[in-house]
Coordinates of C-alpha atoms in Angstrom, one line a residue:
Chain A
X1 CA 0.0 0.0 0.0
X2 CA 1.4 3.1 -1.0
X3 CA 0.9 6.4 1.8
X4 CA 2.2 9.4 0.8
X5 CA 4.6 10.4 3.5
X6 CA 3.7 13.3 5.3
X7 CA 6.1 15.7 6.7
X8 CA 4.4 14.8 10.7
X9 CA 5.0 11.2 9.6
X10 CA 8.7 11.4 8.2
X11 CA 9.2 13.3 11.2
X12 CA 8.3 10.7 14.1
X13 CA 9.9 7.9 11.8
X14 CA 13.1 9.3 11.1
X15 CA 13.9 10.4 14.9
X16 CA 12.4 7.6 16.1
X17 CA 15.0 5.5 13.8
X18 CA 17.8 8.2 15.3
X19 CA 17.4 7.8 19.0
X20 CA 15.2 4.3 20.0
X21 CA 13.3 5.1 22.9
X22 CA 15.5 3.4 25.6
X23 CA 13.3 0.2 26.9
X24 CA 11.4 -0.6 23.7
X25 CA 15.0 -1.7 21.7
X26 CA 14.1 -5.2 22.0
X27 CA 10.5 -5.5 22.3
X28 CA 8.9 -3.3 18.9
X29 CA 9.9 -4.7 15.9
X30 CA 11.0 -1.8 13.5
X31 CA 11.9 -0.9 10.2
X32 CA 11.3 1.5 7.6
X33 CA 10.2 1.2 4.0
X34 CA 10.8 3.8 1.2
X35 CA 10.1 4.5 -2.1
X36 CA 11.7 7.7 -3.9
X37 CA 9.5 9.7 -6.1
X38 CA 12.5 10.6 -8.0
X39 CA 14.1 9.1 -11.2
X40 CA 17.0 11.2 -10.5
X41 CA 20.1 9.1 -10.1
X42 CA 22.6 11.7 -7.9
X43 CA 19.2 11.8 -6.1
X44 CA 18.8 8.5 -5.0
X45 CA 22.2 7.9 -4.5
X46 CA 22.6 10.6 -2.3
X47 CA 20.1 9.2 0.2
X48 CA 21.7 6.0 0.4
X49 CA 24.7 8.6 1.3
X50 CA 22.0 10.2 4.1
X51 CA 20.9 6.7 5.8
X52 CA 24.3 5.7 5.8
X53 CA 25.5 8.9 7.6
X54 CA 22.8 9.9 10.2
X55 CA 20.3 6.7 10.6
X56 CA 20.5 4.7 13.1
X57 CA 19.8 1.1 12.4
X58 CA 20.2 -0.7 15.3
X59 CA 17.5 -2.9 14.9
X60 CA 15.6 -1.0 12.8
X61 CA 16.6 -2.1 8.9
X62 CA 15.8 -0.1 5.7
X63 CA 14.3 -1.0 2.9
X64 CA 15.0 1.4 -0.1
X65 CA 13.7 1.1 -3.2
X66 CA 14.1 3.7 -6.7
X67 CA 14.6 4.0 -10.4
X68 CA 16.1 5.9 -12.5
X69 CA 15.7 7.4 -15.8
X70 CA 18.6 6.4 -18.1
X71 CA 21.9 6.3 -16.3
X72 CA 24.7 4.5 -16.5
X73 CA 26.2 3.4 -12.7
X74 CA 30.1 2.4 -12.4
X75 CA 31.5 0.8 -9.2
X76 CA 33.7 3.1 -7.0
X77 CA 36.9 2.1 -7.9
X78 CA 35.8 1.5 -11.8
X79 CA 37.3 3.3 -15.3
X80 CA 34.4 4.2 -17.0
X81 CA 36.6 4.6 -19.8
X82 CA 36.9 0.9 -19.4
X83 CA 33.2 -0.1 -19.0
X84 CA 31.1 1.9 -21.4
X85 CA 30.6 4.0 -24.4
X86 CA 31.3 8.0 -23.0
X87 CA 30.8 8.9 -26.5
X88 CA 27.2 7.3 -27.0
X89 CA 26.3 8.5 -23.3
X90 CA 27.4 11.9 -24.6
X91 CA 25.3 11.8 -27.6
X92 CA 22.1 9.6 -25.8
X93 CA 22.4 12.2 -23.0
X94 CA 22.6 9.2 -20.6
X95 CA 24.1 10.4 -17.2
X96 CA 26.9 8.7 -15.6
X97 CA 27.6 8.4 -11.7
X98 CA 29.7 6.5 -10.0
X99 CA 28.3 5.1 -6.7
X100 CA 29.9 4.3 -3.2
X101 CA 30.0 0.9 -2.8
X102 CA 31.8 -1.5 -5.0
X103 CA 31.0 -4.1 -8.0
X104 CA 30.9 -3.5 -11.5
X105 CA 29.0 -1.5 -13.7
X106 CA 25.2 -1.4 -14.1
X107 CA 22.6 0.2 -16.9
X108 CA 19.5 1.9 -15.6
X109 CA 16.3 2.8 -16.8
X110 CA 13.1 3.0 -15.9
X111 CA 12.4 -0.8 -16.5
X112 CA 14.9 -1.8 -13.3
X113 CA 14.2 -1.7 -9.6
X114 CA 17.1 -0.9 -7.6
X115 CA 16.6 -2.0 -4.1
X116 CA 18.9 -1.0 -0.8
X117 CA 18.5 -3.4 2.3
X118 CA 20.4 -0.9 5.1
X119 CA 21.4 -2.8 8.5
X120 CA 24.0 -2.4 11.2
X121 CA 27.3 -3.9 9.9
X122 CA 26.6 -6.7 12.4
X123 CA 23.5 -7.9 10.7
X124 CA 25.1 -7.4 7.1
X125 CA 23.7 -10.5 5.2
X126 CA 23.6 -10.2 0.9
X127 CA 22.7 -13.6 0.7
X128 CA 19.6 -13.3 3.2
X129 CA 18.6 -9.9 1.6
X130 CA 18.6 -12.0 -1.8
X131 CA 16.3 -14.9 -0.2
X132 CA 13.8 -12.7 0.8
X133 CA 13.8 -10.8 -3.2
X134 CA 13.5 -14.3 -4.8
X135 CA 10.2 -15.7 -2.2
X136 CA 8.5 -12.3 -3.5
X137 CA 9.1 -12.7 -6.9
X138 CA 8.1 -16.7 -6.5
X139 CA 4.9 -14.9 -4.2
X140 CA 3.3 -13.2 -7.7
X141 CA 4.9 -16.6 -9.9
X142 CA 5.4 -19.6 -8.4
X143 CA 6.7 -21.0 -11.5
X144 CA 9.5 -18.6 -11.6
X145 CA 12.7 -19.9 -11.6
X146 CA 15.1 -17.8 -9.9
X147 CA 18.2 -18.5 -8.2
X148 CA 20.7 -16.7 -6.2
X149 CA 24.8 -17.6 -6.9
X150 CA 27.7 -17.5 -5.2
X151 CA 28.3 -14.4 -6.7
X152 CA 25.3 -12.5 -5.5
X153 CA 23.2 -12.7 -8.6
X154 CA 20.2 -13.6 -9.6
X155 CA 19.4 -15.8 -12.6
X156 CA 16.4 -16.8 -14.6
X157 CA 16.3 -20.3 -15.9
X158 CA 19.7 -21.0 -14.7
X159 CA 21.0 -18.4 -17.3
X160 CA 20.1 -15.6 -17.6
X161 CA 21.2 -12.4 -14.8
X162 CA 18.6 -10.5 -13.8
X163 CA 20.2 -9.1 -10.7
X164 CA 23.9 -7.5 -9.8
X165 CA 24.8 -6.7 -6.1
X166 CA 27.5 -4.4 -4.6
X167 CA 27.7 -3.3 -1.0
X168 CA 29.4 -0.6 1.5
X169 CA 30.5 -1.1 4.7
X170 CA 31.2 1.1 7.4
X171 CA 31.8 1.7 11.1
X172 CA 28.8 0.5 12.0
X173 CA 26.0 0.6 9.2
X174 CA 26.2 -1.4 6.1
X175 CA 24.1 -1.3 3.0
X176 CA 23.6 -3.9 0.3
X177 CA 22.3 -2.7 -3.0
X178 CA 21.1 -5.0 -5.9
X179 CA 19.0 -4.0 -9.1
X180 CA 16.5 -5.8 -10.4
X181 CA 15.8 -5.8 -14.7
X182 CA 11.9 -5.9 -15.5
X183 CA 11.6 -4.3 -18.6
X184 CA 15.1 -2.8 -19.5
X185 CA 15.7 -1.8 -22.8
X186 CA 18.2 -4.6 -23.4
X187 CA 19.8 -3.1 -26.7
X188 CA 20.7 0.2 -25.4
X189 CA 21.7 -1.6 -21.6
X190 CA 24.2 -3.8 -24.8
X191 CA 25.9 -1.3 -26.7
X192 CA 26.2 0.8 -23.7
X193 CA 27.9 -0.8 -21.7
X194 CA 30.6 -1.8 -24.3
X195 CA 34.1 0.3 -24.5
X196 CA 34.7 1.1 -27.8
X197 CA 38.7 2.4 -26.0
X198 CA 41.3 0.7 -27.0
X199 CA 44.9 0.4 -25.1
X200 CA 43.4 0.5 -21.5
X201 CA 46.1 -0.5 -18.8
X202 CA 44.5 -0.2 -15.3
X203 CA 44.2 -1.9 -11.5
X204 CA 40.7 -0.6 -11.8
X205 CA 38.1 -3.4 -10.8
X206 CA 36.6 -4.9 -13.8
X207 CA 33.0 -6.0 -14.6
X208 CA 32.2 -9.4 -15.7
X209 CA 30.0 -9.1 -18.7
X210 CA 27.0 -11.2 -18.0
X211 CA 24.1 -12.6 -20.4
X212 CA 20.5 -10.4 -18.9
X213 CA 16.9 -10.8 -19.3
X214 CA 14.1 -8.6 -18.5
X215 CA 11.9 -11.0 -16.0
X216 CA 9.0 -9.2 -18.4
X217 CA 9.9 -11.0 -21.1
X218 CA 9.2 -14.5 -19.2
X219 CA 6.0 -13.1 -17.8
X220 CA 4.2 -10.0 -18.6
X221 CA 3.0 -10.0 -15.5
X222 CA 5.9 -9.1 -13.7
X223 CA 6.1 -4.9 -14.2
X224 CA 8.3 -2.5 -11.8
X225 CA 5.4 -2.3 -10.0
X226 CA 3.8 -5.6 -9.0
X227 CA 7.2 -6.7 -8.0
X228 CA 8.4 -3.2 -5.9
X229 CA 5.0 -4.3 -4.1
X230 CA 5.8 -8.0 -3.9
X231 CA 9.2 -6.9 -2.5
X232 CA 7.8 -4.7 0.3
X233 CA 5.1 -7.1 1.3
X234 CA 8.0 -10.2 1.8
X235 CA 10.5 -7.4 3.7
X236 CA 7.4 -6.2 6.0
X237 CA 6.2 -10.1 6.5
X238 CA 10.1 -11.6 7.8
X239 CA 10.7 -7.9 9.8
X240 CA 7.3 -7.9 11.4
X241 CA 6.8 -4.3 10.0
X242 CA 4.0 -2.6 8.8
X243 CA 3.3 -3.3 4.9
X244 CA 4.1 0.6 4.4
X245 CA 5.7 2.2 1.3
X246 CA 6.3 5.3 2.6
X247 CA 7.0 8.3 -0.2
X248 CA 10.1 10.3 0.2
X249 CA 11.5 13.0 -1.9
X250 CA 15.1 13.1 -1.8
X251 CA 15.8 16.9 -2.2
X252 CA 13.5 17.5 0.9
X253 CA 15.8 19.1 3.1
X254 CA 13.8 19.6 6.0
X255 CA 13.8 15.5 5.9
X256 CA 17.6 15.2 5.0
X257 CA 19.4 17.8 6.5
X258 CA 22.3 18.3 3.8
X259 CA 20.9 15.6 1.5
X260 CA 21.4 18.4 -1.8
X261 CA 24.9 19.1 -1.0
X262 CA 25.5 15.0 -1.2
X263 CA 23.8 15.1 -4.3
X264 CA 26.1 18.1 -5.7
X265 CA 29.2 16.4 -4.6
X266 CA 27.6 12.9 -6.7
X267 CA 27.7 15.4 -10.0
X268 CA 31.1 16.6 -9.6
X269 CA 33.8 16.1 -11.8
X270 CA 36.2 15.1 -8.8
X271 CA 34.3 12.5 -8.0
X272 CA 32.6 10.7 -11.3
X273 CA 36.3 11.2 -13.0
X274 CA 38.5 12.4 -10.6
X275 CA 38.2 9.1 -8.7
X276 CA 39.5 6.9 -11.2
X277 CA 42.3 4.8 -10.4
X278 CA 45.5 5.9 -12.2
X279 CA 45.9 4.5 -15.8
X280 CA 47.2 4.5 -19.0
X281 CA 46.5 4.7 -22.8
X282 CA 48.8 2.7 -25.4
X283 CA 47.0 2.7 -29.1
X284 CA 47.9 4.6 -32.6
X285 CA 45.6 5.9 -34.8
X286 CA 46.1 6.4 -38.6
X287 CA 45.5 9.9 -40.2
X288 CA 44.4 10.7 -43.7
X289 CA 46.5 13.6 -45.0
X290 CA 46.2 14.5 -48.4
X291 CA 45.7 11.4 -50.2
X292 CA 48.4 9.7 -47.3
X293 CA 48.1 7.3 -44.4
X294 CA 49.8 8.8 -41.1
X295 CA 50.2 6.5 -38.4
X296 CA 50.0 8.6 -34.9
X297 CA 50.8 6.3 -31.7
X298 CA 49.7 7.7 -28.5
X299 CA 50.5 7.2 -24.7
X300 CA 48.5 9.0 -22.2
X301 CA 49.0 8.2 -18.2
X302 CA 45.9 9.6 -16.4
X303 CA 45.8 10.0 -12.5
X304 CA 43.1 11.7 -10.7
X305 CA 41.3 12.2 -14.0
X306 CA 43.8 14.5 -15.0
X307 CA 46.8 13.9 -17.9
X308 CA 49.9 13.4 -16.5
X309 CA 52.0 12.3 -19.2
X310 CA 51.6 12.8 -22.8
X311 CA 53.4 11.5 -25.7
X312 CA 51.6 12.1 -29.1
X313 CA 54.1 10.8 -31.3
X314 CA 53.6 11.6 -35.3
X315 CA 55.8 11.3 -38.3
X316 CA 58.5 14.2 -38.6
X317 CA 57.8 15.5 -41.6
X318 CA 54.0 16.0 -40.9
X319 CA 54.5 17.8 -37.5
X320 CA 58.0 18.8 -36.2
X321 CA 59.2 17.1 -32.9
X322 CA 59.1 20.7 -31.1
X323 CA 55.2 21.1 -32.1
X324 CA 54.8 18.3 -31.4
X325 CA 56.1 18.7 -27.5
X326 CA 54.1 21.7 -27.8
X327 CA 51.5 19.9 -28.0
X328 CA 52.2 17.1 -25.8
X329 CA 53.2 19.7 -23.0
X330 CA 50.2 21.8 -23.5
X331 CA 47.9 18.8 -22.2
X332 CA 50.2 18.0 -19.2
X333 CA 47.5 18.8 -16.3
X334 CA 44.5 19.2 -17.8
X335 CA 41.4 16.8 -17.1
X336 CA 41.1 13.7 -19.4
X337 CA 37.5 15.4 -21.1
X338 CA 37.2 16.5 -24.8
X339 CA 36.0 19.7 -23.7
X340 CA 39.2 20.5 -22.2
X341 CA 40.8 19.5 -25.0
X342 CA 38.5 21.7 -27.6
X343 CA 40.0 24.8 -25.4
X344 CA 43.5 23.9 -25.1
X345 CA 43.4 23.7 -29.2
X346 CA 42.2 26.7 -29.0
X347 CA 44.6 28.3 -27.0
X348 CA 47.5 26.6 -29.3
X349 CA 45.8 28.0 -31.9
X350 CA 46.0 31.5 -30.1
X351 CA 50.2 31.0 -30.2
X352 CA 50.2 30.2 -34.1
X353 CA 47.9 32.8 -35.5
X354 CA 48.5 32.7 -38.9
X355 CA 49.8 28.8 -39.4
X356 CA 46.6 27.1 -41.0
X357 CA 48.4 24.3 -42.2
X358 CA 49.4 23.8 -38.3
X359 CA 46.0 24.7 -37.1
X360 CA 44.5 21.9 -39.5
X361 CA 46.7 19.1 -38.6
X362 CA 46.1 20.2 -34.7
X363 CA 42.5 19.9 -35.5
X364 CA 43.2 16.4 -37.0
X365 CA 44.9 15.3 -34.1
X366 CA 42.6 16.4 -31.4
X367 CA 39.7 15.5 -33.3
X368 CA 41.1 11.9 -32.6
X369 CA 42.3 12.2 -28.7
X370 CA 39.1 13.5 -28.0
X371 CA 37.2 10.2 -29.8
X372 CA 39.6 8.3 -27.4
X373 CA 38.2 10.7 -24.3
Chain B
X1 CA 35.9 -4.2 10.3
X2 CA 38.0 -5.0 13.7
X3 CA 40.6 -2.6 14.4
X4 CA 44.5 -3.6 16.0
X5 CA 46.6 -1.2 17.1
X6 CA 50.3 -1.9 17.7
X7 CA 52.4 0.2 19.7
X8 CA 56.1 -0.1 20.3
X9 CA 57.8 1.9 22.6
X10 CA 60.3 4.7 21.6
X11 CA 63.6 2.7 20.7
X12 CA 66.7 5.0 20.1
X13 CA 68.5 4.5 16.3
X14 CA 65.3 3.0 14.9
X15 CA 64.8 3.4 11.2
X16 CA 61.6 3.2 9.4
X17 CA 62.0 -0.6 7.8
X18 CA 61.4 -1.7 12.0
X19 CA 57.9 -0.4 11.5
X20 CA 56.9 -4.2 11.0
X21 CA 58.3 -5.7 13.8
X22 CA 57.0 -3.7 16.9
X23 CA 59.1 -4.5 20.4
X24 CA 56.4 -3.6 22.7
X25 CA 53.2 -4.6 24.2
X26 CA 50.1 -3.9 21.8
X27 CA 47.6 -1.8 22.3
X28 CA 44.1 -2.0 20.2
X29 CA 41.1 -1.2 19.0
X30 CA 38.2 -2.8 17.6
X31 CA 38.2 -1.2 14.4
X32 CA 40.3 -4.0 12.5
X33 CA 42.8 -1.3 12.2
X34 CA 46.8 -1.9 13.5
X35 CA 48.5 1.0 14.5
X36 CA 52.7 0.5 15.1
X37 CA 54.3 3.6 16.5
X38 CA 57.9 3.7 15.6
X39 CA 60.1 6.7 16.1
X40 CA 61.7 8.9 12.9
X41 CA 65.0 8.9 12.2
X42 CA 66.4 12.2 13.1
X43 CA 63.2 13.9 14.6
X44 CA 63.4 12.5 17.7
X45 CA 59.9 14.1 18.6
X46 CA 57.8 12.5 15.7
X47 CA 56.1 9.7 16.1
X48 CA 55.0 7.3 13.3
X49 CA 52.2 5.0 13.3
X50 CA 52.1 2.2 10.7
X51 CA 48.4 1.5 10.2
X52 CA 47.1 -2.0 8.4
X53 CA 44.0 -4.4 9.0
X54 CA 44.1 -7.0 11.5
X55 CA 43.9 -10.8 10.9
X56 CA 40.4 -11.1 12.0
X57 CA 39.7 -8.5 9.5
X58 CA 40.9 -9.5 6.4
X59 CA 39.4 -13.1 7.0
X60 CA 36.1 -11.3 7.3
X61 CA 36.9 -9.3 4.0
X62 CA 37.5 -11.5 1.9
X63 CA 39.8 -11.4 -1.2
X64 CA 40.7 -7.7 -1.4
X65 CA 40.7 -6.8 -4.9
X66 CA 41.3 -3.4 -4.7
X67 CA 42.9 -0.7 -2.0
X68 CA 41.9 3.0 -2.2
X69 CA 43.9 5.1 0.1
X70 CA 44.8 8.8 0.4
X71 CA 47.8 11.2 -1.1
X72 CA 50.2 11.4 0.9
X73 CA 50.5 14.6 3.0
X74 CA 46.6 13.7 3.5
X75 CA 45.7 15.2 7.5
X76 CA 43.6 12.7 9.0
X77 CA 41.7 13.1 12.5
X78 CA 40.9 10.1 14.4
X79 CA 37.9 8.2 13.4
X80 CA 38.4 10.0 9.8
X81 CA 37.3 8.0 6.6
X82 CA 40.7 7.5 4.8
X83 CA 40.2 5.4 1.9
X84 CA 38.4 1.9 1.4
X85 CA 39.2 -1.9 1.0
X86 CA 37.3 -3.5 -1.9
X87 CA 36.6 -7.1 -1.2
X88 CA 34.2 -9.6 -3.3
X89 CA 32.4 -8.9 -0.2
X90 CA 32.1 -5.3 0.0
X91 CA 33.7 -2.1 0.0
X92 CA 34.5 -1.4 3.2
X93 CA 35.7 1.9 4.9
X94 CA 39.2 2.3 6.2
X95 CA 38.8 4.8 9.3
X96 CA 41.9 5.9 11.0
X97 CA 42.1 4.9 14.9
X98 CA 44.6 8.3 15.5
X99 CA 45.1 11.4 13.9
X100 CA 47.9 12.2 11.9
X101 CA 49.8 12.9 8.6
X102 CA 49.9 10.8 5.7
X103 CA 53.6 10.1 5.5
X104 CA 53.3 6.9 3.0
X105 CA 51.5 4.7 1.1
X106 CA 52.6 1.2 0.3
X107 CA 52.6 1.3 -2.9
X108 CA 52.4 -2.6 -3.7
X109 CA 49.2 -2.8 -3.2
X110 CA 48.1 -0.9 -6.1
X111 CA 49.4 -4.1 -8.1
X112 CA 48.8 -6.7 -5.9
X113 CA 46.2 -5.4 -3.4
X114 CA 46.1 -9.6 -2.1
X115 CA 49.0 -8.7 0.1
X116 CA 46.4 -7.6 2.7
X117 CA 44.9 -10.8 3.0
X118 CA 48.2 -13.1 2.8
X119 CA 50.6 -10.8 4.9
X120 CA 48.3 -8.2 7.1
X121 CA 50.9 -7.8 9.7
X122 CA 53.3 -7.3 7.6
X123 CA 54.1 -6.9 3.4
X124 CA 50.3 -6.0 3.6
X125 CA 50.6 -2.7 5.3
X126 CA 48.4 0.3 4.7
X127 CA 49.6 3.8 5.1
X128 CA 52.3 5.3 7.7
X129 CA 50.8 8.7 9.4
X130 CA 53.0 11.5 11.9
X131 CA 50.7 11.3 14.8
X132 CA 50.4 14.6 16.2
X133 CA 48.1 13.6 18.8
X134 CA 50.5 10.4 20.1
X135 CA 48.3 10.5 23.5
X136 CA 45.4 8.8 21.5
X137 CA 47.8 5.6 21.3
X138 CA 46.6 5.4 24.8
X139 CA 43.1 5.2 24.3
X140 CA 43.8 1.9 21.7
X141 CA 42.4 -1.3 23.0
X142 CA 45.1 -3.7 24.6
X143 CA 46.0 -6.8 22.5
X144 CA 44.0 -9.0 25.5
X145 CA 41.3 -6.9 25.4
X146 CA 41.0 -7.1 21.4
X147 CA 41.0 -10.3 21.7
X148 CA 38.3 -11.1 23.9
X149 CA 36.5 -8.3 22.1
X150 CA 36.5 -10.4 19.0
X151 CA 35.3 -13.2 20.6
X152 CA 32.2 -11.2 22.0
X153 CA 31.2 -10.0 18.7
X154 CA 31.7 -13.6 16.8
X155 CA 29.7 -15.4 19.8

């Protein structure tokens, strides 16, 4: 049953979930369940950030459950350079955030239920969190065949994933996140979440590519919202909670003191970039220059996001060594992103004013870094 | 995550390499973190802390796949998130038991971040901070106490 969650309401739960009423610990069973009204993906993820800060969950777990409109979400200490298509997000408009906990990379839409079981880091437990998603989906279809693995997935028919999980743990709260496909678009969740970038060398932690199904496709039956429900109803029965989805809107601050500025810090730069672990770029590319194939080899080391070394090696007698350093040196610093690019050619335009022939080859070659960005 | 803390006493003509091999009794805490306090060379007055996961810990984490810690030069106040341990299990938060400055990383782990889980005590190290608050060493947990705090929690 859905109750749209009144500020009196999300008032008494919230500091009731803060500061248990000394005595009544281990007699009232508690938990929460909620249900954002956004499809906002910095959003969402910033409340996982709140309840992980400021809740207390000592015997009083979380159920959390969103969607979001097309976004692509990359593991904390991921490459997305390695994982997915920057230039189709670019061009789809498909948002990219990386999240706090670990695991690989993940494709949302609004066909996929993400849901966040939050407990004390005693009571962390994926594989019982995963139990209790397959007896509600097995609650609306019997029939279903769903099982967990050792890996924390969830397969249809033995084969086909239809579930990822990833998880933080801190002092003393934990959460475990998994999504859930329904009715994903499947083509765009494929070329995606393939790199087109060639030449990677990383320690980042890699995703394992994984053959998905919508659980849609085996039943029609089975949309976002039978099994959100399903999934509330099964978390309410084995906590002894009220069957409650309680509304929230994640940029109510009045609710989640400081919620936006977590939300802000999601979107930054630093932090979807930034945080990459340090890697490096090895590939050529060939050039067409009147009528003539160039080859152009290329080795970039990126730490923090930003270039920290840069060799863009062409033939001699296309581009002169010293332009070439000029060039090489000019990117030295800058943030691995084709718009910084666009502005430090134009700036090295700025120092050759009246070169065209330069200014065109320059053009050539950051036309190709930046298809490599 | 338990936290260890290790805590030598101040040895004369120490040099950093003895970080591993502490002389004194330990002191803990149960954050899973080991702190060793060894003395600079030269300083005299700084003290540095070596700071790694204990034994109990990095059976709970699991195979660490990947270790995210700060820049050196980082200032860290006790209980202060400093980077993270990804596991197959989770990525869990490293919080430092004293407050300090990042002096060093090891570096090894960045290639082969299993050396926490084969050689915690040792190879497997974390970060090294300059405590500037060395009278938190004193609130650490003894190496008794640890111990029987582990097996409250497991029980």
């Amino acid at each position: 049953m859905l109750i749209p969650f009144s500020m009196k309401n999300c008032f008494q739960l919230l500091c009731n979930l803060k500061a248990p009423a000394a005595g009544f610990k281990n007699r009232v069973k508690s938990g929460l369940i909620l249900q954002s009204i956004s499809s906002d993906v910095y959003q969402n993820l910033a409340v996982e950030d709140w309840i992980h800060d400021h809740m207390n969950l000592e015997g009083k777990p979380v159920l959390f459950l969103w969607r979001n409109s097309p976004s692509i979400v990359i593991g904390r200490h991921q490459n997305p350079w390695q994982e997915c298509n920057l230039n189709l997000m670019r061009e789809e408009g498909i948002k990219l955030a990386r999240r706090r906990s670990g695991g690989g990379t993940v494709y949302h839409d609004m066909g996929n239920i993400n849901l966040t079981f939050f407990t004390t880091k005693k009571k962390y437990d994926r594989m019982q969190n995963l139990k209790l998603v397959v007896r509600a989906l097995n609650a609306v279809q019997p029939q279903l065949d769903v099982q967990t693995t050792k890996r924390c997935d969830l397969l249809l028919d033995g084969q086909f994933k239809i579930s990822g999980t990833a998880s933080k743990i801190g002092r003393t709260t934990a959460y475990h996140h998994c999504t859930l496909l329904c009715s994903t678009n499947r083509t765009f969740l494929s070329s995606l979440l393939k790199s087109p970038y060639q030449g990677i060398r990383s320690n980042a932690t890699a995703s394992i590519p994984s053959i998905v199904k919508n659980l849609l496709e085996k039943d029609p039956t089975l949309t976002c919202e039978v099994l959100m429900n399903a999934i509330a109803t099964e978390y309410a029965a084995y906590y002894q909670i009220d069957n409650h989805i309680n509304l929230i809107n994640p940029t109510d601050e009045t609710l989640f003191p400081g919620i936006n500025n977590k939300a802000k810090e999601l979107q930054t730069w630093e932090w979807i970039y930034g945080k990459t672990p340090k890697f490096s770029i090895n590939t050529s590319f060939n050039v067409l220059y009147e009528q003539s194939h160039l080859e152009i080899k290329i080795f970039i080391g990126i730490k923090g996001g930003r270039i920290e070394i840069c060799n863009i090696e062409a033939p001699d007698h296309w581009l002169p060594l010293e332009i070439c350093d000029k060039l090489n040196s000019s990117f030295i610093g800058s943030k691995f992103c084709p718009n910084e690019i666009t502005m430090l050619t134009n700036i090295l335009h700025r120092t050759c004013p009246e070169d065209d022939e330069l200014h065109s080859k320059w053009n050539i070659l950051c036309e190709k870094i930046k298809g490599i960005m | 995550m338990a936290l260890r803390a290790v805590r030598s006493v101040r040895a004369a003509a120490c040099s950093l390499r003895v970080a591993s091999a502490p002389a004194a009794p330990c002191l803990m805490r149960p954050w899973g973190l080991r702190a060793g306090a060894v003395p600079t060379l030269g300083t005299g007055s700084t003290l540095l802390s070596v700071l790694g996961i204990s034994n109990f810990a990095q059976e709970a984490l699991g195979d660490v796949v990947y270790c995210s810690l700060p820049e050196v030069g980082t200032k860290l106040n006790k209980q202060d998130e400093f980077g993270a341990l990804e596991s197959v299990k989770a990525a869990s938060e490293l919080n430092s038991p004293l407050s300090g400055e990042v002096t060093e990383i090891n570096e090894a782990l960045a290639e082969n971040p299993g050396l926490v889980n084969k050689s915690c005590y040792e190879d497997g190290w974390l970060i090294k901070i300059a405590l500037s608050d060395p009278s938190e060493l004193d609130e650490l947990m003894s190496k008794e106490a640890y111990e029987k705090y582990i097996k409250s929690i497991e029980g």
